[in-house]
Amino acid sequence: MSAAATLWRFTPLLIIALLWEATTRLGLISEFALPPLTNVISSFFKLLADDLLYHTGRSILRGAVGFLCAMVVGVLAGVLMAWYRPVRILVNPLMRCFYPMPKSALIPLTIMWIGLGDGSKMTLIFIGCLLPIVMSSFNAARGVDQVLIWSARGMGATEQQVLWEVVVPASMPEILSGIRISLALSFILLVSAELIIANNGIGYLIDLLGEGGDYAGMFAGVITISAIGFFADRGYVMLMRRFLRWRE
Amino acid sequence: MAGPSTNAAIALSLRENGMAHWLRIGFYKVGPFFTVTALLLTWELASRLELVIAFLLPPLSVVLLRIAEDMVAGQLPLDIAITLYRTLVAFVLAMVIGISLGIVIPRVASIRWFFDPIISIGLPMPKIALLPIFMLWFGLFDTSKILMVAFSASFQIIITTWSATQNVEKELIWSARSLGASNRQILWEVIFPASLPQILTGLQIAMPVCLIVVLVTEMVMGGQGLGDSMLRSARYVDSPGVFAGIVEIGIVGFCVIRSMELIRRRLLVWHQETQKEETTV
Amino acid sequence: MASVARSGREHDNPAAAPGISISGVCHEYRPANGRPVLALDDISLEVKDREFVSILGPSGCGKSTLLYLMGGFMPLQQGEIIVAGKTVTGPGPDRGVVFQNFALFPWKSVRDNILYGLEKQGLPREERLEIAQHYIDMVHLSGFEDSYPSQLSGGMKQRVAIARTLAIKPDTLLMDEPFGALDAQTRSLMQEELIAIWNRSPTTVVFVTHDVREAVLLADRVAVMTARPGRLKEIVETKFADAPHDEIVKSPEFLDKVDYTWNLVRAEAVAADAEKAG
């Protein structure tokens, strides 16, 4: 896309930003409901010099640890469940029971179990993202074209080889899109848990600024975490594309 | 056809005699019940036998008793009703907004131009982060909760409706047009039903989001409901209360998701997914 | 195998292992819920060494099932299948299979797809690459070694699939409607190419199809199956003088055979429809 086209594409956002600034500067909207955009931006830089990076780093660390663990365990569990029938028969009913549970119900549980610190949030994100990843990996591996498996067997692959050289790569596209959904979920859980109760982290910071009446700072925090969530997704999609180049 | 693990079945069924066959069938039939029962039993026994601290995992019987008490006291039905009310109102709101925007956006160039960047940024961002802003604008009662939930869920519905109505087979539309259908008729009588399966999938993704977010809003703002009462239990370090909450929310979630599936099946009687038949090669 | 340089349509090499022997094979599908369906009923068939046999029948007659049983992909419920002197108990590289939808690994390039089976045979790397290149050239895909299957046309994909199967030098070639997904023109080109390859290095071939003309044209014999449950209805001799395809297809014998075989299949298809309706 050319630069002009990109600019044209994102002009609506520019319009919204201008409207935001104009209405608040002209006093059409109370400053307590919506601080002017320029104030939010200057608050952002003030916070950046202060402790925004610390809190953000804290949040990202929690999210990343919990999510990566869920990813490794979830994909392995899902694929093995699909591959070994006895495992499937034993685990599937449990999964079907627990899968529809709204994951935010785990927040009070991990608070009670582990407290307010990093461990509690990591556990929350780990458990919360685990089942969706298991479920999508399971479905992906179950859906692998039988004929691909047969043709590998026909060429002399052992069962182990079929699993790792055929089933896993063949289900990779679906596994990766399942993980993407869980990535979004991990942000929801992280921010929610920090808003509800925490000692640090970006959610805590937003809550603190809001309680203290620093709405410009609160907006800056909200925009920061939204942007991080957005770029995490974009980055993931880019990695995924590179990884799945064979699909083009 | 059976899944990739037919190898296990092949290994088992090759030259297997009657006994082994029945053992296998028995395992497949009993296995699922076995796991669920085993889980519940382990739960009960682990804390009864003090293998884990009862505070971390109160016995199942204690939790069930607690649920029964709350039920009789009337607090639990009230909480369920309040949470469901918020969820469903928000869901319907998100559905109406999402489907209408999803249909209008791709058809009107100026609207598409305006909404395209907003949606491509809004879809992947964690919308729950806006909760403090919603609280600031709409207060601490139902309005802000419902709007927050509807906002969280609507992007998904917009985007699936958008792509579903755009990807309807051209031949279908052309054949309706050649039969003399007007544009409006084509939209409602061809495009909408043809994209219904995907739209329903979008709604099925949005519903769990609604449930997740409604609980969070209740935990943050209070105002009764399952989320509020569960967080209060956690604050009072009342572990049977927390586990009762998990079980209740689990059951509510299960019922809501299941009914979505049933509605889907009812609406899509004509679709091949409802008429899956075992075929031979 | 490579030592056989003469015309392939002779079966006088005593050192070669015998072809395929299928005796009394029955197969029943047992869906999780619903009545079991008898797909194959007492099939017995002898395929001579280096013979090209087509299995022909209306869709749903179990002809692919029979092929999968020969491949060893599904457990044999009743009867026996012996391929090249060995009883079939599971899949193996002695039987090369070409599937209707190519079954290429979409995440591997053309070369890597062909290399896959060679790696499983434990050949040294140099030799693997050499063999792979040989077969890539043979199916006229030089220049596409590093392409992914998604970048190829249907005909090219099927050529890769055939090269991949031939590269492991199977004694027996099992083909399941290999040209079913191709357009008519590509299809007839591929048929000629298959026969050319087969003439150069003849192997025993079982070729499943529902295209009467294709079966009659390619095969030495055509085994016609009945509608479900699949039984062997008749075996038609369809060997013609060695001649280019475009001459064969115009010859009256060919047209007679097609007509005759077509009537056999048609009767079965009609019977199957009548049963469905009733």
XYZ file of N, CA and C in Angstrom, chain C residues 13-217:
615
model
N 9.025 -63.365 -16.499
C 10.216 -63.332 -15.660
C 9.979 -64.203 -14.421
N 10.606 -65.376 -14.343
C 10.306 -66.286 -13.245
C 10.832 -65.789 -11.895
N 11.844 -64.918 -11.929
C 12.424 -64.472 -10.667
C 11.519 -63.495 -9.929
N 10.629 -62.845 -10.668
C 9.806 -61.819 -10.040
C 8.778 -62.441 -9.105
N 8.444 -61.699 -8.048
C 7.425 -62.185 -7.124
C 6.082 -62.144 -7.817
N 5.181 -63.040 -7.443
C 3.861 -63.035 -8.068
C 3.087 -61.779 -7.701
N 1.984 -61.526 -8.391
C 1.225 -60.281 -8.209
C 0.434 -60.222 -6.919
N -0.881 -60.077 -7.079
C -1.729 -59.886 -5.900
C -2.773 -60.986 -5.877
N -3.020 -61.499 -4.697
C -4.054 -62.516 -4.567
C -5.018 -62.101 -3.460
N -6.262 -61.870 -3.858
C -7.286 -61.463 -2.891
C -8.267 -62.612 -2.796
N -8.510 -63.097 -1.578
C -9.458 -64.204 -1.488
C -10.441 -64.010 -0.340
N -11.712 -64.069 -0.691
C -12.797 -64.053 0.291
C -12.826 -62.822 1.188
N -12.557 -61.661 0.624
C -12.519 -60.464 1.464
C -13.916 -59.876 1.645
N -14.290 -59.698 2.904
C -15.531 -59.003 3.229
C -15.164 -57.795 4.076
N -15.968 -56.744 3.987
C -15.701 -55.603 4.857
C -17.009 -54.931 5.228
N -17.106 -54.635 6.518
C -18.322 -54.043 7.039
C -17.967 -52.740 7.731
N -18.702 -51.654 7.431
C -18.510 -50.417 8.180
C -19.447 -50.440 9.364
N -18.890 -50.127 10.529
C -19.731 -50.103 11.726
C -19.745 -48.688 12.270
N -20.727 -47.905 11.831
C -20.791 -46.538 12.353
C -21.106 -46.564 13.848
N -20.663 -45.507 14.559
C -20.854 -45.455 16.011
C -22.330 -45.606 16.369
N -23.194 -44.919 15.589
C -24.616 -45.111 15.811
C -25.257 -45.408 14.457
N -26.002 -46.471 14.402
C -26.612 -46.842 13.133
C -26.253 -48.277 12.789
N -26.902 -48.776 11.775
C -26.681 -50.167 11.407
C -25.361 -50.322 10.672
N -24.703 -51.454 10.857
C -23.496 -51.696 10.072
C -23.825 -51.838 8.585
N -22.913 -51.408 7.755
C -23.121 -51.456 6.306
C -22.098 -52.411 5.704
N -22.583 -53.350 4.927
C -21.668 -54.275 4.268
C -21.149 -53.601 2.997
N -19.869 -53.313 2.971
C -19.300 -52.590 1.833
C -18.726 -53.559 0.803
N -18.085 -54.615 1.257
C -17.499 -55.591 0.348
C -18.000 -56.974 0.734
N -18.395 -57.740 -0.258
C -18.944 -59.062 0.036
C -18.188 -60.118 -0.759
N -17.352 -60.848 -0.081
C -16.669 -62.007 -0.645
C -15.979 -61.710 -1.975
N -14.997 -60.830 -1.906
C -14.253 -60.478 -3.111
C -13.051 -61.401 -3.264
N -12.915 -62.007 -4.434
C -11.707 -62.773 -4.740
C -11.210 -62.342 -6.107
N -9.934 -62.059 -6.190
C -9.380 -61.534 -7.441
C -7.895 -61.855 -7.490
N -7.444 -62.316 -8.647
C -6.013 -62.554 -8.824
C -5.478 -61.520 -9.798
N -4.413 -60.848 -9.413
C -3.752 -59.926 -10.330
C -2.378 -60.503 -10.613
N -2.086 -60.691 -11.902
C -0.801 -61.294 -12.241
C 0.321 -60.284 -12.052
N 1.518 -60.809 -12.003
C 2.665 -59.929 -11.855
C 2.749 -58.977 -13.045
N 2.995 -57.712 -12.747
C 3.127 -56.669 -13.755
C 1.901 -56.535 -14.651
N 0.793 -56.850 -14.083
C -0.443 -56.667 -14.824
C -1.072 -55.351 -14.369
N -1.785 -54.725 -15.271
C -2.468 -53.467 -14.973
C -3.961 -53.773 -14.894
N -4.499 -53.773 -13.663
C -5.909 -54.106 -13.494
C -6.661 -52.881 -12.985
N -7.812 -52.641 -13.589
C -8.658 -51.546 -13.134
C -9.823 -52.107 -12.340
N -10.169 -51.422 -11.274
C -11.390 -51.783 -10.559
C -12.400 -50.685 -10.837
N -13.545 -51.098 -11.371
C -14.526 -50.143 -11.884
C -15.863 -50.412 -11.214
N -16.564 -49.378 -10.880
C -17.886 -49.588 -10.295
C -18.537 -48.268 -9.965
N -19.863 -48.297 -9.712
C -20.557 -47.063 -9.357
C -20.037 -46.545 -8.016
N -20.254 -45.247 -7.770
C -19.697 -44.699 -6.525
C -20.390 -45.344 -5.325
N -19.623 -45.550 -4.293
C -20.149 -46.179 -3.091
C -20.137 -47.697 -3.147
N -19.492 -48.279 -4.171
C -19.518 -49.738 -4.279
C -18.403 -50.382 -3.481
N -17.565 -49.581 -2.850
C -16.532 -50.159 -2.007
C -15.226 -50.402 -2.732
N -15.075 -49.843 -3.943
C -13.836 -50.112 -4.672
C -12.626 -49.452 -4.005
N -12.837 -48.260 -3.448
C -11.726 -47.630 -2.737
C -11.410 -48.400 -1.454
N -12.465 -48.880 -0.807
C -12.255 -49.686 0.397
C -11.341 -50.860 0.092
N -11.608 -51.521 -1.026
C -10.792 -52.672 -1.411
C -9.322 -52.244 -1.581
N -9.146 -51.101 -2.200
C -7.778 -50.621 -2.412
C -7.094 -50.291 -1.072
N -7.850 -49.666 -0.169
C -7.273 -49.329 1.140
C -6.921 -50.594 1.915
N -7.730 -51.631 1.710
C -7.414 -52.895 2.379
C -6.106 -53.464 1.827
N -5.929 -53.365 0.503
C -4.669 -53.824 -0.088
C -3.514 -52.996 0.443
N -3.755 -51.698 0.640
C -2.711 -50.832 1.168
C -2.408 -51.135 2.624
N -3.345 -51.813 3.291
C -3.134 -52.143 4.697
C -3.510 -51.007 5.619
N -4.292 -50.038 5.130
C -4.648 -48.889 5.947
C -5.774 -49.215 6.905
N -6.617 -50.176 6.488
C -7.713 -50.538 7.364
C -7.547 -52.006 7.733
N -7.999 -52.378 8.925
C -7.836 -53.774 9.326
C -8.712 -54.679 8.467
N -8.159 -55.815 8.113
C -8.896 -56.778 7.301
C -9.817 -57.560 8.225
N -11.107 -57.547 7.922
C -12.039 -58.218 8.827
C -12.201 -59.688 8.486
N -12.188 -59.978 7.201
C -12.391 -61.364 6.800
C -11.717 -61.576 5.456
N -11.125 -62.749 5.263
C -10.452 -63.044 4.011
C -8.967 -62.781 4.104
N -8.329 -62.813 2.953
C -6.881 -62.661 2.968
C -6.430 -61.903 1.728
N -5.407 -61.080 1.880
C -4.823 -60.388 0.735
C -3.318 -60.648 0.763
N -2.809 -61.193 -0.329
C -1.371 -61.431 -0.421
C -0.830 -60.583 -1.554
N 0.128 -59.725 -1.233
C 0.738 -58.888 -2.260
C 2.203 -59.286 -2.371
N 2.632 -59.620 -3.566
C 4.020 -60.008 -3.832
C 4.503 -61.058 -2.829
N 3.641 -62.027 -2.577
C 4.056 -63.141 -1.738
C 3.917 -62.902 -0.249
N 3.553 -61.655 0.160
C 3.451 -61.363 1.590
C 2.006 -61.045 1.950
N 1.555 -61.618 3.078
C 0.214 -61.302 3.546
C 0.193 -59.876 4.073
N -0.846 -59.135 3.678
C -0.938 -57.738 4.089
C -1.391 -57.645 5.543
N -0.620 -56.983 6.380
C -1.046 -56.749 7.767
C -1.040 -55.272 8.113
N -0.409 -54.477 7.287
C -0.356 -53.043 7.566
C 0.249 -52.352 6.363
N 0.307 -51.014 6.423
C 0.875 -50.300 5.284
C 2.385 -50.509 5.185
N 2.936 -50.352 4.003
C 4.377 -50.498 3.844
C 4.830 -49.992 2.503
N 6.105 -49.664 2.388
C 6.623 -49.044 1.159
C 6.728 -50.016 -0.014
N 6.419 -51.321 0.205
C 6.402 -52.226 -0.942
C 5.192 -51.956 -1.821
N 4.173 -51.296 -1.271
C 2.996 -50.935 -2.063
C 2.896 -49.413 -2.118
N 3.125 -48.850 -3.278
C 3.021 -47.402 -3.412
C 1.575 -47.016 -3.698
N 1.090 -45.968 -3.008
C -0.309 -45.585 -3.177
C -0.392 -44.161 -3.709
N -1.247 -43.960 -4.705
C -1.537 -42.616 -5.204
C -3.003 -42.341 -4.925
N -3.268 -41.273 -4.162
C -4.639 -40.982 -3.760
C -5.292 -39.977 -4.692
N -6.621 -39.975 -4.637
C -7.379 -39.101 -5.525
C -7.028 -37.634 -5.313
N -6.959 -37.215 -4.051
C -6.678 -35.799 -3.808
C -5.204 -35.556 -3.521
N -4.396 -36.346 -4.161
C -2.940 -36.161 -4.197
C -2.245 -36.483 -2.878
N -2.841 -36.052 -1.747
C -2.242 -36.322 -0.436
C -0.797 -35.855 -0.367
N -0.503 -34.724 -0.987
C 0.833 -34.152 -0.827
C 0.889 -33.440 0.514
N 2.080 -33.396 1.107
C 2.217 -32.644 2.347
C 2.321 -31.173 1.980
N 1.304 -30.368 2.315
C 1.282 -28.991 1.814
C 2.410 -28.126 2.382
N 3.013 -28.554 3.508
C 4.069 -27.741 4.112
C 5.453 -28.112 3.586
N 5.503 -29.066 2.661
C 6.796 -29.453 2.091
C 6.830 -29.058 0.623
N 8.020 -28.653 0.154
C 8.173 -28.311 -1.259
C 8.081 -29.592 -2.090
N 8.021 -29.427 -3.402
C 7.944 -30.570 -4.303
C 9.076 -31.549 -4.010
N 10.295 -31.010 -3.892
C 11.437 -31.894 -3.679
C 11.318 -32.605 -2.329
N 10.952 -31.848 -1.291
C 10.868 -32.451 0.036
C 9.764 -33.503 0.115
N 8.690 -33.273 -0.642
C 7.638 -34.285 -0.690
C 8.184 -35.588 -1.252
N 8.951 -35.478 -2.332
C 9.481 -36.682 -2.963
C 10.563 -37.314 -2.084
N 11.305 -36.455 -1.374
C 12.369 -36.974 -0.507
C 11.826 -37.728 0.698
N 10.593 -37.406 1.083
C 10.081 -37.950 2.347
C 10.162 -39.472 2.407
N 9.638 -40.121 1.372
C 9.650 -41.573 1.378
C 11.068 -42.139 1.297
N 11.938 -41.397 0.587
C 13.320 -41.868 0.445
C 14.052 -41.802 1.778
N 13.749 -40.742 2.562
C 14.363 -40.641 3.884
C 13.993 -41.838 4.745
N 12.743 -42.273 4.609
C 12.278 -43.389 5.429
C 13.009 -44.685 5.060
N 13.579 -44.726 3.834
C 14.296 -45.933 3.422
C 15.743 -45.899 3.860
N 16.149 -44.786 4.455
C 17.501 -44.703 5.002
C 18.597 -44.659 3.953
N 18.295 -44.119 2.784
C 19.339 -43.985 1.764
C 20.262 -42.824 2.125
N 21.523 -42.873 1.688
C 22.408 -41.726 1.938
C 21.893 -40.476 1.220
N 22.226 -39.332 1.787
C 21.670 -38.057 1.344
C 21.874 -37.799 -0.150
N 23.139 -38.035 -0.608
C 23.464 -37.780 -2.012
C 22.530 -38.564 -2.925
N 22.385 -39.832 -2.565
C 21.601 -40.718 -3.411
C 20.130 -40.288 -3.428
N 19.639 -39.874 -2.229
C 18.253 -39.428 -2.135
C 18.004 -38.271 -3.088
N 18.910 -37.280 -3.027
C 18.735 -36.094 -3.859
C 18.748 -36.467 -5.332
N 19.650 -37.400 -5.659
C 19.779 -37.811 -7.050
C 18.494 -38.492 -7.545
N 17.991 -39.420 -6.721
C 16.753 -40.123 -7.102
C 15.611 -39.130 -7.238
N 15.501 -38.222 -6.245
C 14.407 -37.252 -6.278
C 14.465 -36.452 -7.568
N 15.664 -35.985 -7.917
C 15.795 -35.179 -9.125
C 15.401 -35.999 -10.360
N 15.811 -37.266 -10.361
C 15.489 -38.130 -11.494
C 13.977 -38.186 -11.708
N 13.250 -38.365 -10.607
C 11.792 -38.494 -10.759
C 11.135 -37.147 -11.047
N 11.727 -36.065 -10.518
C 11.184 -34.744 -10.838
C 11.297 -34.504 -12.346
N 12.470 -34.873 -12.912
C 12.651 -34.714 -14.359
C 11.688 -35.609 -15.118
N 11.520 -36.808 -14.599
C 10.692 -37.796 -15.299
C 9.255 -37.302 -15.451
N 8.716 -36.626 -14.426
C 7.338 -36.144 -14.538
C 7.302 -34.689 -15.011
N 8.412 -34.230 -15.600
C 8.484 -32.893 -16.206
C 8.170 -31.782 -15.229
N 8.811 -31.825 -14.069
C 8.586 -30.748 -13.109
C 9.886 -30.026 -12.778
N 10.896 -30.189 -13.625
C 12.144 -29.473 -13.380
C 11.833 -27.987 -13.341
N 12.436 -27.308 -12.380
C 12.162 -25.884 -12.229
C 11.127 -25.606 -11.152
N 10.410 -26.653 -10.745
C 9.399 -26.457 -9.705
C 9.797 -27.145 -8.401
N 11.080 -27.520 -8.288
C 11.514 -28.302 -7.124
C 11.164 -27.623 -5.809
N 11.289 -26.300 -5.786
C 11.122 -25.604 -4.511
C 9.732 -24.998 -4.344
N 8.828 -25.308 -5.285
C 7.469 -24.789 -5.145
C 6.724 -25.604 -4.096
N 5.751 -24.944 -3.464
C 4.868 -25.659 -2.547
C 3.655 -26.167 -3.332
N 3.039 -27.248 -2.867
C 1.886 -27.787 -3.598
C 0.821 -26.742 -3.896
N 0.623 -25.785 -2.955
C -0.437 -24.805 -3.183
C -0.136 -23.910 -4.387
N 1.109 -23.945 -4.861
C 1.450 -23.095 -6.019
C 1.337 -23.851 -7.335
N 0.933 -25.127 -7.265
C 0.890 -25.944 -8.479
C -0.543 -26.161 -8.945
N -0.693 -26.476 -10.235
C -2.012 -26.825 -10.754
C -2.323 -28.269 -10.377
N -3.593 -28.656 -10.585
C -4.007 -30.009 -10.215
C -3.171 -31.087 -10.890
N -2.930 -30.899 -12.200
C -2.165 -31.902 -12.931
C -0.736 -32.010 -12.407
N -0.155 -30.843 -12.078
C 1.213 -30.855 -11.555
C 1.251 -31.547 -10.199
N 0.255 -31.262 -9.371
C 0.222 -31.908 -8.057
C 0.164 -33.415 -8.214
N -0.667 -33.859 -9.154
C -0.784 -35.302 -9.305
C 0.516 -35.898 -9.834
N 1.242 -35.146 -10.658
C 2.529 -35.654 -11.121
C 3.515 -35.770 -9.960
N 3.464 -34.795 -9.043
C 4.327 -34.886 -7.868
C 3.964 -36.132 -7.065
N 2.654 -36.336 -6.894
C 2.211 -37.480 -6.093
C 2.691 -38.783 -6.733
N 2.604 -38.852 -8.060
C 3.042 -40.071 -8.741
C 4.545 -40.226 -8.611
N 5.285 -39.122 -8.788
C 6.744 -39.193 -8.659
C 7.133 -39.629 -7.252
N 6.429 -39.086 -6.258
C 6.732 -39.423 -4.873
C 6.543 -40.925 -4.632
N 5.480 -41.456 -5.227
C 5.212 -42.877 -5.030
C 6.205 -43.733 -5.807
N 6.495 -43.333 -7.058
C 7.416 -44.149 -7.868
C 8.823 -44.130 -7.289
N 9.197 -43.004 -6.643
C 10.572 -42.851 -6.175
C 10.964 -43.912 -5.154
N 10.000 -44.408 -4.397
C 10.355 -45.430 -3.415
C 10.358 -46.820 -4.057
N 10.222 -46.874 -5.397
C 10.281 -48.116 -6.165
C 9.418 -49.223 -5.571
N 8.116 -48.972 -5.476
C 7.248 -50.018 -4.922
C 7.093 -51.161 -5.923
N 6.892 -52.383 -5.412
C 6.645 -53.514 -6.311
C 5.257 -53.414 -6.903
N 4.376 -52.786 -6.156
C 2.985 -52.724 -6.555
C 2.519 -51.282 -6.462
N 1.724 -50.869 -7.434
C 1.222 -49.499 -7.444
C -0.288 -49.552 -7.240
N -0.769 -48.893 -6.191
C -2.205 -48.853 -5.930
C -2.676 -47.429 -6.186
N -3.607 -47.268 -7.117
C -4.024 -45.907 -7.465
C -5.526 -45.750 -7.257
N -5.876 -44.764 -6.447
C -7.284 -44.542 -6.098
C -7.809 -43.333 -6.862
N -8.475 -43.575 -7.962
C -8.982 -42.488 -8.808
C -7.964 -41.366 -8.920
N -6.769 -41.666 -9.374
C -5.715 -40.654 -9.303
C -5.998 -39.447 -10.186
N -6.797 -39.630 -11.225
C -7.043 -38.502 -12.133
C -8.439 -37.926 -11.962
N -9.131 -38.384 -10.914
C -10.522 -37.976 -10.721
C -10.700 -36.484 -10.525
N -9.687 -35.819 -9.968
C -9.841 -34.402 -9.658
C -9.330 -33.509 -10.790
N -8.967 -34.099 -11.927
C -8.374 -33.297 -13.008
C -9.394 -33.009 -14.099
N -9.134 -31.955 -14.854
C -10.016 -31.668 -15.979
C -9.716 -32.654 -17.122
N -10.658 -32.732 -18.055
C -10.605 -33.786 -19.073
C -9.296 -33.786 -19.850
N -8.804 -32.602 -20.192
C -7.613 -32.525 -21.030
C -6.370 -32.982 -20.269
N -6.198 -32.431 -19.062
C -5.064 -32.832 -18.232
C -5.130 -34.328 -17.977
N -6.343 -34.780 -17.798
C -6.570 -36.167 -17.489
C -6.017 -37.073 -18.586
N -6.315 -36.754 -19.841
C -5.869 -37.660 -20.905
C -4.355 -37.550 -21.094
N -3.790 -36.367 -20.846
C -2.325 -36.250 -20.886
C -1.689 -37.115 -19.809
N -2.281 -37.053 -18.608
C -1.736 -37.820 -17.492
C -1.853 -39.321 -17.748
N -2.952 -39.720 -18.406
C -3.120 -41.143 -18.721
C -1.993 -41.622 -19.621
N -1.695 -40.816 -20.640
C -0.619 -41.219 -21.549
C 0.709 -41.270 -20.831
N 0.907 -40.264 -19.935
C 2.164 -40.212 -19.219
C 2.317 -41.430 -18.306
N 1.208 -41.791 -17.673
C 1.249 -42.949 -16.772
C 1.638 -44.208 -17.540
N 1.019 -44.382 -18.709
C 1.327 -45.578 -19.498
C 2.778 -45.552 -19.964
N 3.272 -44.353 -20.327
C 4.660 -44.255 -20.764
C 5.604 -44.656 -19.635
N 5.326 -44.151 -18.436
C 6.158 -44.493 -17.270
C 6.072 -45.988 -17.001
N 4.880 -46.510 -17.095
C 4.654 -47.909 -16.778
C 5.367 -48.812 -17.786
N 5.368 -48.374 -19.043
C 6.072 -49.169 -20.053
C 7.571 -49.208 -19.792
N 8.091 -48.105 -19.266
C 9.524 -48.062 -18.997
C 9.877 -48.947 -17.807
N 9.111 -48.878 -16.743
C 9.396 -49.738 -15.591
C 8.096 -50.341 -15.090
N 7.725 -51.476 -15.696
C 6.422 -52.045 -15.405
C 6.350 -52.621 -13.985
N 5.245 -52.328 -13.315
C 4.967 -52.924 -12.011
C 3.531 -53.403 -12.041
N 3.152 -54.135 -11.019
C 1.752 -54.517 -10.883
C 0.969 -53.268 -10.485
N -0.128 -53.011 -11.200
C -0.913 -51.815 -10.898
C -2.364 -52.182 -10.651
N -2.908 -51.659 -9.551
C -4.353 -51.726 -9.347
C -4.854 -50.295 -9.392
N -5.797 -50.052 -10.292
C -6.198 -48.688 -10.610
C -7.704 -48.571 -10.405
N -8.100 -47.860 -9.358
C -9.529 -47.712 -9.074
C -10.058 -46.491 -9.807
N -11.193 -46.647 -10.479
C -11.769 -45.500 -11.173
C -13.263 -45.726 -11.348
N -13.997 -44.640 -11.603
C -15.382 -44.866 -12.012
C -15.590 -44.408 -13.458
N -14.471 -44.095 -14.115
C -14.527 -43.675 -15.510
C -14.296 -44.892 -16.405
N -15.346 -45.325 -17.098
C -15.294 -46.550 -17.889
C -14.208 -46.468 -18.958
N -14.179 -45.324 -19.654
C -13.249 -45.175 -20.768
C -11.804 -45.270 -20.274
N -11.555 -44.614 -19.147
C -10.221 -44.622 -18.586
C -9.801 -46.046 -18.218
N -10.719 -46.768 -17.600
C -10.411 -48.141 -17.177
C -10.089 -49.003 -18.384
N -10.926 -48.929 -19.390
C -10.746 -49.777 -20.570
C -9.457 -49.416 -21.299
N -9.173 -48.131 -21.358
C -7.996 -47.677 -22.085
C -6.695 -48.099 -21.401
